[in-house]
Amino acid sequence: MIGTILSKVFGTKNERELKRLWPLVEHVNSLEAHIASLSDTQLKDKTEEFKRRFEAGETIEDILPEAFAVVREVSRRRVKMRHFDVQILGGIVLHEGKIAEMKTGEGKTLVATLPVYLNALEGKGVHIVTVNDYLAKRDTQWMGPIYSFLGLTVGVIQHDSSFIYDPSYFSADKRFDFLRQCSRKDAYLADIIYGTNNEFGFDYLRDNMKYEIPDYCQRELNYAIVDEVDSILIDEARTPLIISGPSEESTDKYYKIDKIIPRLQKDIDYTIDEKARTAILTEEGNIKVERLLGAGNLYDSSNIELVHHVLQALKAHTLFKKDVDYVVKDGGVIIVDEFTGRLMPGRRWSDGLHQAVEAKEGVKIESENQTLATITFQNYFRMYKKLAGMTGTADTEAEEFAKIYNLEVVVIPTNEPMIRGDYPDVVYKTEKGKFNAVMREIEELHKRGQPVLVGTISIEKSEVLSNLLKKKGIPHSVLNAKYHEREAEIIAQAGRGGAITIATNMAGRGTDIILGGNPEGLAREFLKEKKDYTENDFRQTLSKAEDICRKDREKVVSLGGLHILGTERHEARRIDNQLRGRSGRQGDPGSSRFYLSLEDDLMRIFGSDRISGLMGKLGMDEDMPIENKMVTKAIENAQKRVEAHNFDIRKHLLEYDDVMNKQRTEIYSFRKEVLQGENLKDRIFSMMDEIVDELLSIYCPEEKHVEEWDMKGLNDAVYGIFSIMPNIKSMDLNSLREALTSGIRNAYEKKELEIGSEMMRYLERIILLQVVDTQWKDHLLAMDHLKEGIGLRGYGQRDPLVEYKKEAFDMFADMTSRISTEVLSRLFKIQIQKQETPRREPVRQTRLNYNRGEGSSPVQIVRRSKKVGRNEPCPCGSGKKFKKCCGVNA
């Protein structure tokens, strides 16, 4: 109540923020006439002028008004678009490191050019993060003329290639005009880099697996603008990026376990919790599984892994549905993205779940992978010096953005008033009744010629609707597959008269739906039969297409614009708002309505018993709708509960990943120091001192008398690590430490004399990196196992997170100790043929997987190492075979 009164007096927080920024917009406007009077050459010279002013001590904020005015004028000249005042406002918000919420069609791509240009003047690189490769490429080609005119370079990172924007380059494939192929490193050296969240994250992980500093691609993470920020930082935050390598485990166990699951009975042998998406065996179920597998006590320590795989198989059968969570295609299981409805080839569930689903579907089981490097988007993007984002829907998640990313959300007003009509939800008793009503409305709108965008939440529901429309002979387009240019073209034409487009809620995101259709897309459609058409052919056809689209637009506007028909509510209100936001762009007319049923997942799982009971008492049949405030409120409350639940999951993931993040930062910093260090001898000597102190604390503890010290054990341990027999007799602790340190260092100096200083420095670096990588890989596996079982500590009245932090710290300390021991042991045992200079051996390639959301898609990582046969003795002198020693990662 008090908050409402204060808002009326002082305005909302958002209104106060817009009021604070408005004088800056007016300042930019005041410069427009002067900047417009400049010649092209004078405009181009502004970039060097701004850089000189910046170097002379002016701040970026001092330069902002004039820099924004320059970009606005260049945009008007080069891409025929002038920034509106609200777009200038959005640009200022992005520059300040905040999230700008701008409705669909308000020109977010153009808005980004303002802060991107301004911040690129610092010369430290600016990353623009998009949701897919197509948008990264499209936006580079679209906005590239602005940056290029102003003398800035633009790179674009794609999944399997990288490019530099070059206005003089023309490709045989028109889709790649102005994009000259280059190395990934060259793309990252550009002033401005477009790419997807996956590629930026994987490049960071890959860089930290390299053996030479010149091979690193990314520079310091300076400033990033994340497009569709809610999709990337919230929807995709729960699953980490993983680079993995194959393990050597047998896959037979998955088939064996899968065979017994159908013999278990729900509520007798197991229970499922759809809200938490978990499946648990009952006492009866445990006994039955023990009998069916002949495994003895399931909870015996030797069967812990077996229990895990049984529970994963149970989840695969009871909670993961074909054509909803995944599809079976080309003999494999492909995950369906729950937010976009697109197929995600290459992505895999972790912890044996994907293998369990493969066994369930009777397809070939791919072996489980071992994690080599991993990071969540939450921690990757928090490494940027400055972070900003833009989207059409962020305000409902403002609390999460603030708490996790320290990002404030500012809602930018629309350039034209929003006149879309959002009708109340209509709820039916059954799904069949709902679909009957949906079909009636589609038929009616199709007869009138009004375009309809039908939103579904799964491929399965898209196909159900598509089949119903086919039976009635109604033409339509279906979008639910992997994103590509064709999908963007179809969604761009969804505003043409009579068009019916069925799309999973997020398909085609990033492409505006223009009433009457997109003339360029229509022109290409007319010319698609003509293989070699000239620029003149295209211009003539475009003129014809523009005329058709203009007339069609007039007709569609008179009919009420694009109608959005939602067939189910998503768990998050934000996703529903995104679907609605496809209509009513730039002041266009439009409308939206959601059709729901009590059988929808959201209503069924999150409590609609009262509503169902009410409908039953009233004797309502399946074709009778209910429109009631209580129903709408119940739906909204269910969505709020799910949003809060998902926020807790993401927050929980972050709390655990923060522990790993500190360790990852430490290891990656250490690796970089090793790679940059010309002389690592001092670091090796420090390791010797640490190991000597550790050995003395074990065999000659201060609290024990000299006679009680284990001198034989000490001598044996020293020999085991350093390959020298010190044969030291009892003496006081300081003298003992001095004698050991001196003996070990002398032995090392002797070793260096034998093989030469230059070779020794080279070996120190290579062995350090090999040992660190091997130990880090094993540590990640151990941490995965720790995280799996840590929840059980809660039953012992102990906080699992506190226990995890404590044990993770101890495990990291043990790992660093093992690194020192292993490095020293290898260096002291090494026997190598003397060479005048270390010879660069041929580069050998190791096949690794890098996975989005615990998935896998083979890529090649280049690793520098000695070319030695896997079964030959290791050149480090350990006596082991190469594949069991230095070649363990090969």
Short mmCIF file of C-alpha atoms in Angstrom, two decimals, residues 247-262 264 279-281 286 289 293 295 298-318 320 348-360 365-369 781 785 788:
data_model
loop_
_atom_site.label_atom_id
_atom_site.label_comp_id
_atom_site.label_asym_id
_atom_site.label_seq_id
_atom_site.Cartn_x
_atom_site.Cartn_y
_atom_site.Cartn_z
CA SER A 247 35.57 -43.46 -21.42
CA GLU A 248 36.20 -47.19 -21.87
CA GLU A 249 33.10 -48.48 -20.05
CA SER A 250 30.97 -51.27 -21.51
CA THR A 251 27.43 -50.34 -22.63
CA ASP A 252 25.94 -53.81 -21.98
CA LYS A 253 24.73 -52.82 -18.50
CA TYR A 254 22.24 -50.32 -19.98
CA TYR A 255 20.45 -53.01 -22.06
CA LYS A 256 20.44 -55.40 -19.10
CA ILE A 257 18.89 -52.84 -16.74
CA ASP A 258 16.42 -51.62 -19.38
CA LYS A 259 14.89 -55.11 -19.70
CA ILE A 260 13.77 -55.18 -16.05
CA ILE A 261 12.12 -51.70 -15.88
CA PRO A 262 8.84 -52.71 -17.66
CA LEU A 264 8.21 -52.82 -12.21
CA ALA A 279 11.79 -41.49 -9.76
CA ILE A 280 12.44 -43.48 -6.57
CA LEU A 281 12.32 -47.23 -5.82
CA ASN A 286 14.50 -52.65 -4.21
CA VAL A 289 15.37 -55.26 -8.67
CA LEU A 293 19.44 -58.45 -11.59
CA ALA A 295 22.91 -58.34 -7.67
CA LEU A 298 21.48 -53.02 -3.99
CA TYR A 299 22.87 -50.58 -1.44
CA ASP A 300 26.09 -52.44 -0.86
CA SER A 301 29.06 -50.14 -1.59
CA SER A 302 29.95 -52.25 -4.64
CA ASN A 303 26.49 -51.62 -6.17
CA ILE A 304 26.28 -47.82 -5.78
CA GLU A 305 26.81 -47.29 -9.51
CA LEU A 306 24.22 -49.97 -10.33
CA VAL A 307 21.56 -48.20 -8.24
CA HIS A 308 22.31 -44.96 -10.07
CA HIS A 309 21.80 -46.61 -13.50
CA VAL A 310 18.55 -48.34 -12.36
CA LEU A 311 17.13 -44.96 -11.27
CA GLN A 312 18.22 -43.34 -14.54
CA ALA A 313 16.51 -46.15 -16.52
CA LEU A 314 13.38 -45.64 -14.40
CA LYS A 315 13.42 -41.91 -15.23
CA ALA A 316 13.92 -42.70 -18.93
CA HIS A 317 10.81 -44.91 -18.96
CA THR A 318 8.51 -42.82 -16.75
CA PHE A 320 11.04 -38.79 -20.61
CA ARG A 348 23.35 -35.45 -24.80
CA TRP A 349 22.00 -35.84 -21.29
CA SER A 350 24.69 -36.68 -18.76
CA ASP A 351 25.09 -39.24 -15.96
CA GLY A 352 24.03 -42.20 -18.14
CA LEU A 353 20.52 -40.80 -18.73
CA HIS A 354 21.01 -40.51 -22.50
CA GLN A 355 22.25 -44.11 -22.63
CA ALA A 356 19.18 -45.19 -20.63
CA VAL A 357 16.87 -43.52 -23.17
CA GLU A 358 18.84 -45.13 -26.04
CA ALA A 359 18.38 -48.55 -24.40
CA LYS A 360 14.65 -47.86 -23.92
CA ILE A 365 24.12 -46.91 -27.19
CA GLU A 366 26.95 -44.41 -27.40
CA SER A 367 29.54 -44.79 -24.66
CA GLU A 368 29.51 -42.39 -21.72
CA ASN A 369 31.95 -39.52 -21.83
CA LEU A 781 35.26 -36.87 -12.31
CA HIS A 785 30.74 -38.27 -7.94
CA GLU A 788 25.91 -37.03 -6.86
#
